[in-house]
CSV table of C-alpha atoms in Angstrom, one decimal:
chain,number,residue,atom,x,y,z
A,31,MET,CA,0.5,2.5,24.8
A,32,GLY,CA,0.6,1.3,28.3
A,33,MET,CA,-1.5,-1.7,27.3
A,34,GLU,CA,1.1,-3.2,24.9
A,35,PRO,CA,2.8,-5.5,27.4
A,36,ASP,CA,-0.6,-7.0,28.3
A,37,ARG,CA,-1.4,-7.5,24.6
A,38,GLU,CA,2.0,-9.3,24.0
A,39,GLY,CA,1.4,-11.5,27.0
A,40,GLN,CA,-2.1,-12.4,25.8
A,41,ALA,CA,-0.7,-13.2,22.3
A,42,ALA,CA,1.9,-15.5,23.8
A,43,LYS,CA,-0.6,-17.4,25.8
A,44,ALA,CA,-3.0,-17.8,22.9
A,45,ALA,CA,-0.3,-18.8,20.5
A,46,SER,CA,1.0,-21.5,22.9
A,47,ALA,CA,-2.4,-23.2,22.6
A,48,VAL,CA,-2.2,-23.4,18.8
A,49,PRO,CA,-1.8,-27.1,17.8
A,50,GLY,CA,1.5,-27.2,16.1
A,51,SER,CA,3.0,-24.7,13.6
A,52,VAL,CA,3.4,-24.6,9.9
A,53,PRO,CA,6.9,-25.9,9.0
A,54,VAL,CA,8.6,-23.7,6.5
A,55,ALA,CA,11.8,-24.6,4.8
A,56,THR,CA,14.0,-22.0,3.2
A,57,GLY,CA,12.6,-21.2,-0.3
A,58,SER,CA,9.9,-23.9,-0.1
A,59,ARG,CA,6.4,-24.4,1.3
A,60,GLY,CA,5.6,-26.7,4.2
A,61,SER,CA,4.6,-30.2,3.2
A,62,ASP,CA,1.1,-29.8,4.6
A,63,VAL,CA,0.5,-26.6,2.7
A,64,ALA,CA,1.8,-28.3,-0.5
A,65,ASP,CA,-0.8,-31.1,0.1
A,66,LEU,CA,-3.6,-28.6,0.5
A,67,LEU,CA,-2.6,-26.9,-2.8
A,68,ALA,CA,-2.5,-30.3,-4.5
A,69,THR,CA,-6.0,-31.0,-3.2
A,70,LEU,CA,-7.3,-27.7,-4.5
A,71,GLY,CA,-5.6,-28.3,-7.8
A,72,SER,CA,-7.7,-31.5,-8.2
A,73,PHE,CA,-10.9,-29.7,-7.4
A,74,GLN,CA,-13.7,-30.3,-10.0
A,75,VAL,CA,-16.2,-27.5,-10.7
A,76,GLY,CA,-19.8,-28.7,-10.7
A,77,ALA,CA,-22.3,-28.6,-13.5
A,78,ALA,CA,-25.7,-27.8,-12.1
A,79,SER,CA,-26.5,-24.3,-10.9
A,80,ASN,CA,-27.4,-25.4,-7.3
A,81,GLU,CA,-24.2,-27.4,-7.0
A,82,LEU,CA,-22.1,-24.4,-8.2
A,83,ILE,CA,-23.7,-22.1,-5.6
A,84,ASP,CA,-23.0,-24.7,-2.9
A,85,GLN,CA,-19.4,-24.9,-4.1
A,86,MET,CA,-19.0,-21.1,-4.1
A,87,ARG,CA,-20.3,-20.9,-0.5
A,88,GLY,CA,-18.1,-23.8,0.6
A,89,LEU,CA,-15.0,-22.2,-1.0
A,90,GLU,CA,-15.8,-18.9,0.8
A,91,ASP,CA,-15.8,-20.8,4.1
A,92,VAL,CA,-12.5,-22.3,3.2
A,93,LYS,CA,-11.1,-18.8,2.5
A,94,SER,CA,-12.2,-17.7,5.9
A,95,ALA,CA,-10.7,-20.7,7.6
A,96,ILE,CA,-7.4,-20.1,5.8
A,97,ALA,CA,-7.4,-16.5,6.9
A,98,ALA,CA,-7.8,-17.7,10.5
A,99,LEU,CA,-4.9,-20.1,10.0
A,100,GLN,CA,-2.8,-17.2,8.6
A,101,ALA,CA,-3.6,-15.2,11.7
A,102,ARG,CA,-2.5,-17.9,14.0
A,103,THR,CA,0.7,-18.4,11.9
A,104,SER,CA,1.4,-14.7,12.0
A,105,VAL,CA,1.2,-14.6,15.8
A,106,ALA,CA,3.4,-17.7,16.1
A,107,PHE,CA,5.9,-16.1,13.7
A,108,ASP,CA,6.0,-12.9,15.7
A,109,LEU,CA,6.7,-14.7,18.9
A,110,ALA,CA,9.4,-16.9,17.2
A,111,GLN,CA,11.1,-13.8,15.9
A,112,ARG,CA,11.0,-12.1,19.3
A,113,ARG,CA,12.6,-15.1,20.9
A,114,GLU,CA,15.3,-15.3,18.3
A,115,GLN,CA,16.0,-11.5,18.6
A,116,ALA,CA,16.1,-11.7,22.3
A,117,ALA,CA,18.7,-14.6,22.1
A,118,THR,CA,21.0,-12.4,20.0
A,119,GLY,CA,20.8,-9.6,22.5
A,120,VAL,CA,18.3,-7.2,20.8
A,121,PRO,CA,16.8,-4.9,23.4
A,122,SER,CA,13.2,-5.7,24.4
A,123,ALA,CA,12.0,-2.4,23.1
A,124,GLU,CA,13.3,-3.2,19.6
A,125,GLN,CA,12.2,-6.8,19.4
A,126,GLY,CA,9.6,-7.5,16.8
A,127,GLN,CA,10.9,-4.9,14.3
A,128,GLY,CA,10.6,-6.1,10.7
A,129,VAL,CA,8.1,-8.8,11.5
A,130,GLY,CA,5.3,-7.0,9.7
A,131,ALA,CA,7.5,-6.5,6.6
A,132,GLN,CA,8.4,-10.2,6.4
A,133,ILE,CA,4.7,-11.1,6.7
A,134,ALA,CA,4.0,-8.6,3.9
A,135,LEU,CA,6.6,-10.2,1.6
A,136,ALA,CA,5.3,-13.7,2.3
A,137,ARG,CA,1.7,-12.7,1.6
A,138,ARG,CA,2.7,-10.5,-1.4
A,139,GLU,CA,1.4,-7.4,0.2
A,140,SER,CA,2.8,-3.9,0.9
A,141,PRO,CA,4.7,-3.4,4.2
A,142,ASN,CA,2.0,-1.2,5.5
A,143,LYS,CA,-0.6,-3.9,4.9
A,144,GLY,CA,1.7,-6.5,6.5
A,145,SER,CA,1.8,-4.5,9.7
A,146,ARG,CA,-2.0,-4.2,9.7
A,147,LEU,CA,-2.4,-7.9,9.1
A,148,LEU,CA,-0.1,-8.6,12.1
A,149,GLY,CA,-2.1,-6.3,14.3
A,150,LEU,CA,-5.3,-8.0,13.1
A,151,ALA,CA,-3.9,-11.4,13.9
A,152,LYS,CA,-2.8,-10.5,17.4
A,153,ALA,CA,-6.2,-9.1,18.2
A,154,LEU,CA,-8.1,-12.1,16.9
A,155,VAL,CA,-5.9,-14.7,18.5
A,156,SER,CA,-5.4,-13.2,21.9
A,157,GLU,CA,-8.3,-10.8,22.5
A,158,MET,CA,-11.3,-11.7,20.4
A,159,PRO,CA,-11.7,-15.5,20.5
A,160,ARG,CA,-15.4,-15.5,19.5
A,161,THR,CA,-14.7,-13.4,16.5
A,162,MET,CA,-11.8,-15.7,15.7
A,163,THR,CA,-14.1,-18.8,15.9
A,164,ALA,CA,-16.5,-17.1,13.6
A,165,LEU,CA,-13.8,-16.5,11.1
A,166,GLU,CA,-12.6,-20.1,11.4
A,167,THR,CA,-16.1,-21.5,10.7
A,168,GLY,CA,-16.9,-19.2,7.9
A,169,GLN,CA,-19.5,-17.1,9.7
A,170,LEU,CA,-17.4,-14.0,9.1
A,171,ASN,CA,-14.9,-13.3,6.3
A,172,GLU,CA,-11.5,-11.7,6.9
A,173,TRP,CA,-12.7,-8.2,6.0
A,174,ARG,CA,-15.7,-8.2,8.4
A,175,ALA,CA,-13.5,-9.6,11.2
A,176,THR,CA,-11.2,-6.7,10.4
A,177,LEU,CA,-14.0,-4.3,10.9
A,178,LEU,CA,-14.8,-5.7,14.4
A,179,VAL,CA,-11.1,-5.4,15.3
A,180,LYS,CA,-10.8,-1.9,14.0
A,181,GLU,CA,-13.9,-0.6,15.9
A,182,THR,CA,-12.6,-2.0,19.2
A,183,ALA,CA,-9.0,-0.9,18.8
A,184,CYS,CA,-9.3,1.9,21.4
A,185,LEU,CA,-10.5,-0.4,24.2
A,186,SER,CA,-8.4,-2.2,26.8
A,187,VAL,CA,-7.7,-5.9,26.5
A,188,GLU,CA,-10.4,-6.7,29.0
A,189,ASP,CA,-13.1,-4.4,27.4
A,190,ARG,CA,-12.3,-5.6,24.0
A,191,ALA,CA,-12.8,-9.2,25.1
A,192,ALA,CA,-16.1,-8.2,26.8
A,193,VAL,CA,-17.4,-6.6,23.6
A,194,ASP,CA,-16.3,-9.8,21.7
A,195,GLU,CA,-18.4,-11.8,24.2
A,196,GLU,CA,-21.3,-9.4,24.0
A,197,LEU,CA,-21.5,-9.6,20.2
A,198,ALA,CA,-20.8,-13.3,20.1
A,199,PRO,CA,-20.1,-13.4,16.3
A,200,ASP,CA,-19.6,-17.2,16.4
A,201,THR,CA,-23.3,-17.7,17.2
A,202,GLY,CA,-24.4,-16.2,13.9
A,203,THR,CA,-25.4,-12.8,15.2
A,204,PHE,CA,-24.2,-11.2,12.1
A,205,ASP,CA,-25.8,-13.5,9.6
A,206,GLY,CA,-27.2,-11.3,6.8
A,207,ALA,CA,-25.5,-8.2,8.2
A,208,GLY,CA,-23.6,-5.9,5.9
A,209,ASP,CA,-20.5,-3.9,6.6
A,210,LYS,CA,-22.3,-0.8,7.8
A,211,THR,CA,-24.4,-2.8,10.3
A,212,ILE,CA,-21.4,-4.6,11.7
A,213,ILE,CA,-19.6,-1.2,12.1
A,214,ALA,CA,-22.6,0.4,13.8
A,215,VAL,CA,-23.1,-2.5,16.2
A,216,ALA,CA,-19.4,-2.8,17.2
A,217,ARG,CA,-19.1,1.0,17.6
A,218,ALA,CA,-22.1,1.1,19.9
A,219,ALA,CA,-20.9,-1.8,22.0
A,220,ALA,CA,-17.5,-0.2,22.3
A,221,TYR,CA,-19.0,3.1,23.4
A,222,ARG,CA,-21.2,1.5,26.0
A,223,ARG,CA,-18.1,-0.3,27.4
A,224,ASP,CA,-15.8,2.7,27.5
A,225,PRO,CA,-17.3,6.0,26.3
A,226,ARG,CA,-14.3,8.0,27.4
A,227,SER,CA,-11.8,6.0,25.2
A,228,VAL,CA,-14.1,6.2,22.2
A,229,THR,CA,-14.6,9.9,22.6
A,230,GLN,CA,-10.8,10.4,23.0
A,231,ARG,CA,-10.3,8.4,19.9
A,232,ALA,CA,-12.5,10.7,18.0
A,233,GLU,CA,-10.6,13.7,19.3
A,234,ASP,CA,-7.3,12.2,18.4
A,235,ALA,CA,-8.4,11.4,14.9
A,236,ALA,CA,-7.6,14.9,13.8
A,237,SER,CA,-3.9,14.1,14.1
A,238,GLU,CA,-4.3,11.5,11.3
A,239,ARG,CA,-5.4,14.1,8.7
A,240,HIS,CA,-3.6,13.7,5.4
A,241,VAL,CA,-3.9,14.0,1.7
A,242,SER,CA,-3.3,11.0,-0.6
A,243,LEU,CA,-3.3,10.3,-4.4
A,244,ARG,CA,-4.0,7.0,-6.1
A,245,PRO,CA,-4.5,6.1,-9.8
A,246,ALA,CA,-7.9,5.7,-11.4
A,247,PRO,CA,-8.7,4.2,-14.8
A,248,ASP,CA,-8.4,6.2,-18.1
A,249,THR,CA,-5.6,8.6,-17.0
A,250,MET,CA,-7.6,9.9,-14.0
A,251,THR,CA,-6.6,10.1,-10.4
A,252,ILE,CA,-8.4,10.2,-7.0
A,253,LEU,CA,-7.1,13.0,-4.8
A,254,THR,CA,-8.4,12.3,-1.2
A,255,ALA,CA,-8.2,14.5,1.9
A,256,LEU,CA,-8.9,13.0,5.3
A,257,LEU,CA,-10.0,16.1,7.3
A,258,PRO,CA,-11.8,16.9,10.5
A,259,ALA,CA,-15.6,17.0,9.8
A,260,ALA,CA,-16.0,20.8,10.1
A,261,GLN,CA,-13.1,21.5,7.8
A,262,GLY,CA,-14.2,18.9,5.2
A,263,VAL,CA,-17.8,20.2,5.2
A,264,ALA,CA,-16.6,23.8,4.9
A,265,ALA,CA,-14.2,23.0,1.9
A,266,TYR,CA,-16.9,21.1,0.1
A,267,ALA,CA,-19.5,23.8,0.7
A,268,ALA,CA,-17.1,26.5,-0.7
A,269,LEU,CA,-16.6,24.5,-3.9
A,270,SER,CA,-20.3,23.9,-4.1
A,271,ARG,CA,-21.2,27.5,-3.7
A,272,HIS,CA,-18.7,28.6,-6.4
A,273,ALA,CA,-20.0,25.9,-8.8
A,274,GLY,CA,-23.5,27.2,-8.3
A,275,SER,CA,-22.5,30.8,-8.9
A,276,ALA,CA,-20.5,29.8,-12.1
A,277,ARG,CA,-23.4,27.8,-13.5
A,278,SER,CA,-25.8,30.7,-12.8
A,279,GLY,CA,-23.5,32.9,-14.7
A,280,GLY,CA,-23.6,30.8,-17.8
A,281,ASP,CA,-20.7,28.4,-17.3
A,282,THR,CA,-21.4,25.3,-19.6
A,283,ARG,CA,-19.4,22.9,-17.5
A,284,THR,CA,-21.3,20.5,-15.2
A,285,ARG,CA,-21.5,21.3,-11.5
A,286,ALA,CA,-19.0,18.4,-10.8
A,287,GLN,CA,-16.6,19.7,-13.4
A,288,VAL,CA,-16.6,23.2,-12.0
A,289,MET,CA,-15.9,21.9,-8.5
A,290,ALA,CA,-13.0,19.8,-9.7
A,291,ASP,CA,-11.5,22.5,-11.8
A,292,THR,CA,-11.9,25.1,-9.0
A,293,LEU,CA,-10.1,22.7,-6.5
A,294,VAL,CA,-7.1,22.4,-8.9
A,295,GLU,CA,-6.9,26.1,-9.6
A,296,ARG,CA,-7.1,27.1,-5.9
A,297,LEU,CA,-4.5,24.6,-4.8
A,298,THR,CA,-2.0,25.2,-7.6
A,299,GLY,CA,-2.7,28.8,-8.6
A,300,THR,CA,-3.3,27.9,-12.3
A,301,PRO,CA,-6.4,26.5,-14.1
A,302,SER,CA,-4.4,23.5,-15.5
A,303,GLY,CA,-2.4,22.8,-12.3
A,304,ILE,CA,0.7,22.1,-14.3
A,305,SER,CA,2.6,25.4,-14.7
A,306,GLY,CA,5.7,25.5,-12.5
A,307,ILE,CA,5.4,21.9,-11.4
A,308,ASN,CA,7.6,19.0,-12.5
A,309,VAL,CA,5.3,16.2,-13.6
A,310,GLN,CA,8.0,13.8,-14.6
A,311,LEU,CA,6.5,12.4,-17.8
A,312,VAL,CA,8.8,9.7,-19.3
A,313,MET,CA,8.2,8.7,-23.0
A,314,THR,CA,10.3,7.6,-26.0
A,315,ASP,CA,11.5,10.1,-28.7
A,316,ARG,CA,9.5,8.0,-31.2
A,317,ALA,CA,6.3,8.5,-29.2
A,318,LEU,CA,6.9,12.2,-28.8
A,319,PHE,CA,8.1,13.2,-32.3
A,320,GLN,CA,6.9,10.4,-34.6
A,321,SER,CA,3.4,9.6,-33.2
A,322,ASP,CA,4.6,6.1,-32.1
A,323,SER,CA,2.1,4.2,-29.9
A,324,GLU,CA,4.6,3.2,-27.3
A,325,PRO,CA,3.0,4.2,-23.9
A,326,ALA,CA,4.5,6.8,-21.6
A,327,ARG,CA,4.9,6.7,-17.8
A,328,LEU,CA,3.7,9.5,-15.5
A,329,GLN,CA,5.6,9.4,-12.2
A,330,GLY,CA,3.2,8.8,-9.3
A,331,TYR,CA,0.5,7.5,-11.7
A,332,GLY,CA,1.8,4.8,-14.0
A,333,ILE,CA,1.4,3.9,-17.7
A,334,VAL,CA,-0.5,6.4,-19.9
A,335,PRO,CA,-1.4,6.3,-23.6
A,336,ALA,CA,1.2,7.9,-26.0
A,337,GLY,CA,-1.5,10.2,-27.5
A,338,TRP,CA,-2.5,11.5,-24.1
A,339,ALA,CA,1.1,12.2,-23.2
A,340,ARG,CA,1.7,14.1,-26.5
A,341,ASN,CA,-1.4,16.2,-25.8
A,342,LEU,CA,-0.1,17.0,-22.3
A,343,VAL,CA,3.3,18.1,-23.6
A,344,THR,CA,1.9,20.2,-26.5
A,345,GLY,CA,-0.9,21.7,-24.4
A,346,GLY,CA,-3.7,19.9,-26.2
A,347,GLN,CA,-7.1,19.7,-24.5
A,348,ALA,CA,-7.3,15.9,-24.8
A,349,ALA,CA,-5.0,15.6,-21.8
A,350,GLY,CA,-8.0,16.6,-19.6
A,351,SER,CA,-7.0,20.2,-18.7
A,352,PRO,CA,-9.9,22.7,-18.5
A,353,GLU,CA,-10.0,24.8,-21.7
A,354,SER,CA,-8.2,28.1,-21.2
A,355,LYS,CA,-5.3,30.1,-22.6
A,356,GLU,CA,-3.4,29.6,-19.4
A,357,SER,CA,-3.6,25.8,-19.6
A,358,LYS,CA,-1.2,26.0,-22.7
A,359,ASP,CA,1.1,28.4,-21.0
A,360,PHE,CA,3.6,26.2,-19.2
A,361,LYS,CA,7.3,25.5,-19.8
A,362,VAL,CA,8.4,22.1,-21.3
A,363,LEU,CA,11.9,20.9,-20.3
A,364,LEU,CA,13.2,17.9,-22.1
A,365,ARG,CA,15.8,15.8,-20.4
A,366,ARG,CA,17.4,13.0,-22.5
A,367,LEU,CA,17.4,9.4,-21.1
A,368,TYR,CA,19.4,6.6,-22.6
A,369,THR,CA,18.1,3.0,-22.5
A,370,SER,CA,19.2,-0.4,-23.6
A,371,PRO,CA,17.5,-1.3,-26.9
A,372,ALA,CA,17.1,-5.0,-25.8
A,373,SER,CA,15.9,-4.7,-22.2
A,374,GLY,CA,14.6,-1.1,-21.8
A,375,GLU,CA,16.9,-0.6,-18.8
A,376,LEU,CA,17.7,3.0,-18.1
A,377,LEU,CA,21.4,3.4,-18.6
A,378,ALA,CA,22.3,7.1,-18.4
A,379,MET,CA,21.0,10.6,-18.3
A,380,ASP,CA,22.7,13.7,-19.6
A,381,SER,CA,23.2,16.5,-17.1
A,382,LYS,CA,25.1,19.8,-17.2
A,383,ALA,CA,25.9,19.2,-13.5
A,384,ARG,CA,27.3,15.7,-14.3
A,385,LEU,CA,26.7,12.9,-11.8
A,386,PHE,CA,26.8,14.7,-8.5
A,387,PRO,CA,24.3,13.5,-5.8
A,388,PRO,CA,21.2,15.5,-6.9
A,389,GLY,CA,21.6,14.1,-10.5
A,390,MET,CA,22.0,10.6,-9.2
A,391,ARG,CA,18.9,11.0,-7.1
A,392,ARG,CA,16.8,12.2,-10.0
A,393,PHE,CA,18.1,9.4,-12.2
A,394,ILE,CA,17.3,6.6,-9.6
A,395,GLN,CA,13.9,8.1,-8.9
A,396,THR,CA,13.1,8.1,-12.6
A,397,ARG,CA,14.4,4.6,-13.1
A,398,ASP,CA,12.7,3.0,-10.1
A,399,ASP,CA,9.4,5.0,-10.2
A,400,THR,CA,8.1,3.6,-6.9
A,401,CYS,CA,9.6,1.9,-3.8
A,402,ARG,CA,11.7,-1.1,-4.9
A,403,THR,CA,10.6,-3.4,-2.1
A,404,PRO,CA,8.4,-6.1,-3.8
A,405,TYR,CA,4.6,-5.4,-3.6
A,406,CYS,CA,5.2,-2.0,-1.9
A,407,ASP,CA,4.4,0.6,-4.7
A,408,ALA,CA,4.7,3.5,-2.2
A,409,PRO,CA,6.2,6.8,-3.3
A,410,ILE,CA,10.0,7.0,-3.1
A,411,ARG,CA,11.1,9.0,-0.1
A,412,HIS,CA,14.7,7.9,0.3
A,413,ILE,CA,17.5,7.1,-2.2
A,414,ASP,CA,19.5,4.5,-0.4
A,415,HIS,CA,22.6,2.3,-0.9
A,416,ILE,CA,21.7,-1.3,-1.6
A,417,VAL,CA,25.0,-2.5,-0.1
A,418,PRO,CA,25.4,0.0,2.8
A,419,TRP,CA,28.1,2.6,2.5
A,420,HIS,CA,29.6,1.6,5.9
A,421,ASN,CA,30.0,-1.9,4.5
A,422,GLY,CA,31.9,-0.8,1.5
A,423,GLY,CA,29.0,-0.1,-0.8
A,424,ALA,CA,29.8,2.4,-3.6
A,425,THR,CA,27.8,5.6,-4.2
A,426,ASN,CA,26.9,5.0,-7.8
A,427,LEU,CA,23.8,4.3,-9.9
A,428,GLY,CA,24.1,0.5,-9.7
A,429,ASN,CA,24.2,0.5,-5.9
A,430,GLY,CA,21.3,2.9,-5.5
A,431,ALA,CA,17.7,2.2,-5.0
A,432,GLY,CA,14.6,4.2,-4.4
A,433,LEU,CA,12.7,3.2,-1.2
A,434,CYS,CA,9.8,4.5,0.9
A,435,GLU,CA,10.7,5.7,4.4
A,436,ALA,CA,9.3,2.5,6.1
A,437,CYS,CA,11.2,0.1,3.9
A,438,ASN,CA,14.4,2.0,4.2
A,439,HIS,CA,14.2,1.7,8.0
A,440,THR,CA,13.2,-2.0,7.8
A,441,LYS,CA,16.3,-3.0,5.9
A,442,GLU,CA,18.5,-1.6,8.7
A,443,ASN,CA,17.1,-4.2,11.1
A,444,PRO,CA,19.4,-7.2,12.0
A,445,GLY,CA,19.3,-10.1,9.5
A,446,TRP,CA,18.2,-8.0,6.5
A,447,THR,CA,20.6,-7.8,3.6
A,448,ALA,CA,20.4,-6.8,-0.1
A,449,LYS,CA,22.6,-7.0,-3.2
A,450,THR,CA,22.3,-6.3,-6.9
A,451,ILE,CA,21.9,-9.0,-9.5
A,452,PRO,CA,23.9,-8.4,-12.7
A,453,GLY,CA,22.3,-8.7,-16.2
A,454,GLY,CA,19.3,-7.1,-17.8
A,455,ARG,CA,17.4,-4.3,-16.1
A,456,HIS,CA,18.6,-3.1,-12.7
A,457,GLN,CA,17.7,-5.9,-10.3
A,458,LEU,CA,18.2,-6.3,-6.5
A,459,GLU,CA,17.7,-9.2,-4.2
A,460,ILE,CA,16.4,-8.8,-0.6
A,461,ASN,CA,17.3,-11.4,2.0
A,462,THR,CA,15.1,-11.5,5.2
A,463,PRO,CA,16.2,-12.8,8.6
A,464,THR,CA,14.5,-16.2,7.9
A,465,GLY,CA,16.7,-16.7,4.9
A,466,HIS,CA,14.0,-16.1,2.3
A,467,LYS,CA,14.9,-14.2,-0.8
A,468,TYR,CA,12.8,-11.7,-2.8
A,469,GLN,CA,13.8,-10.1,-6.1
A,470,SER,CA,12.9,-6.7,-7.4
A,471,LYS,CA,13.5,-5.5,-11.0
A,472,ALA,CA,13.3,-1.8,-12.1
A,473,PRO,CA,10.3,-1.2,-14.5
A,474,PRO,CA,11.2,-0.7,-18.2
A,475,LEU,CA,10.6,2.8,-19.6
A,476,GLY,CA,7.7,1.5,-21.7
A,477,SER,CA,5.2,-1.3,-21.7
A,478,ARG,CA,7.5,-4.3,-22.0
A,479,TYR,CA,6.9,-6.0,-18.7
């Protein structure tokens, strides 16, 4: 972390050499960007095959050039925000907070992605000029430039610049190279330059171990664990051995199915993985009792077919659980939700405990489903006041919103405000320090988006 001051200084020096900046008016695009969009709108697709291929390649070069311009704009914006924050008395250690979140909103990305894009921009603009030139000229796309930045992240400013010079991406050294080749070459160059830092990075990687879940098509999910190599290999080997033993004993499931089912059973203690766990399945009474086709919503996953949801509730095998007596042996608790017939907005929930804080939290989490910051989609970690309590905001359902931890911290930075917008489904408006406004509407309990 001791290298951060140098990196900021390098960024300031590089950004000062950028010819001009993109003028942005509140709520509108800069005139030069509008002209570019108008030009693209008049673009005519060719007819002959060879012409179409040439156009596709040319458009790919344009995408790379635009990515490079976005990087320069991001660095310039970061510096402008730091200057403005310094002028208002924000301590130097806190300057720059919220910049990545604003970039994310402008680029319609999650806050996490916005921070990574800002880090990429700083590295390209101030520390890897030859990689930057390769991006500007279309010799690298944004993803492959990201790979080079990622593989040199553990190096000092000087060593990273030296690797950038050694690889010289702007000379076409990566023409025809795939992602794996670029990663291998960059990793080898970084190791030659500073083997100790690269080795330390590998040792520190264990601290980043985690488990994540993301949706997959057809009511499936992808459960991922990032583990140290020895632990990951050992876990996979144990599942593989068990699958081999089960198959030898006459189990008719495929090897992959046995491994997947065993993983669920060993983690949850039940073959189905459902007993004793609140899965938060939200569906209409018509879909549950009258075979209506209105889709349901599974919290943490998204929209699921009504038939699949009914099978899950009644213990049917179509929901994907391994066939066994235990998979039907779980308790179903129904909690009534009341929605507006016109908008699908969640209005109220019955509760024996009435609306004390735990009930409110459950209500808001069910209503919002994921973080309410636009483009975020992260799991809800905090139930927060939209208008802060210390500013007179009430502790009620209308003034509550579900946020991820990062977005909740971001909204506390100077210049960020939020308010609710009356009418229709629950809606809030987020105002950033630059005066831009972004709106977020709670999802309907159904498929009417």
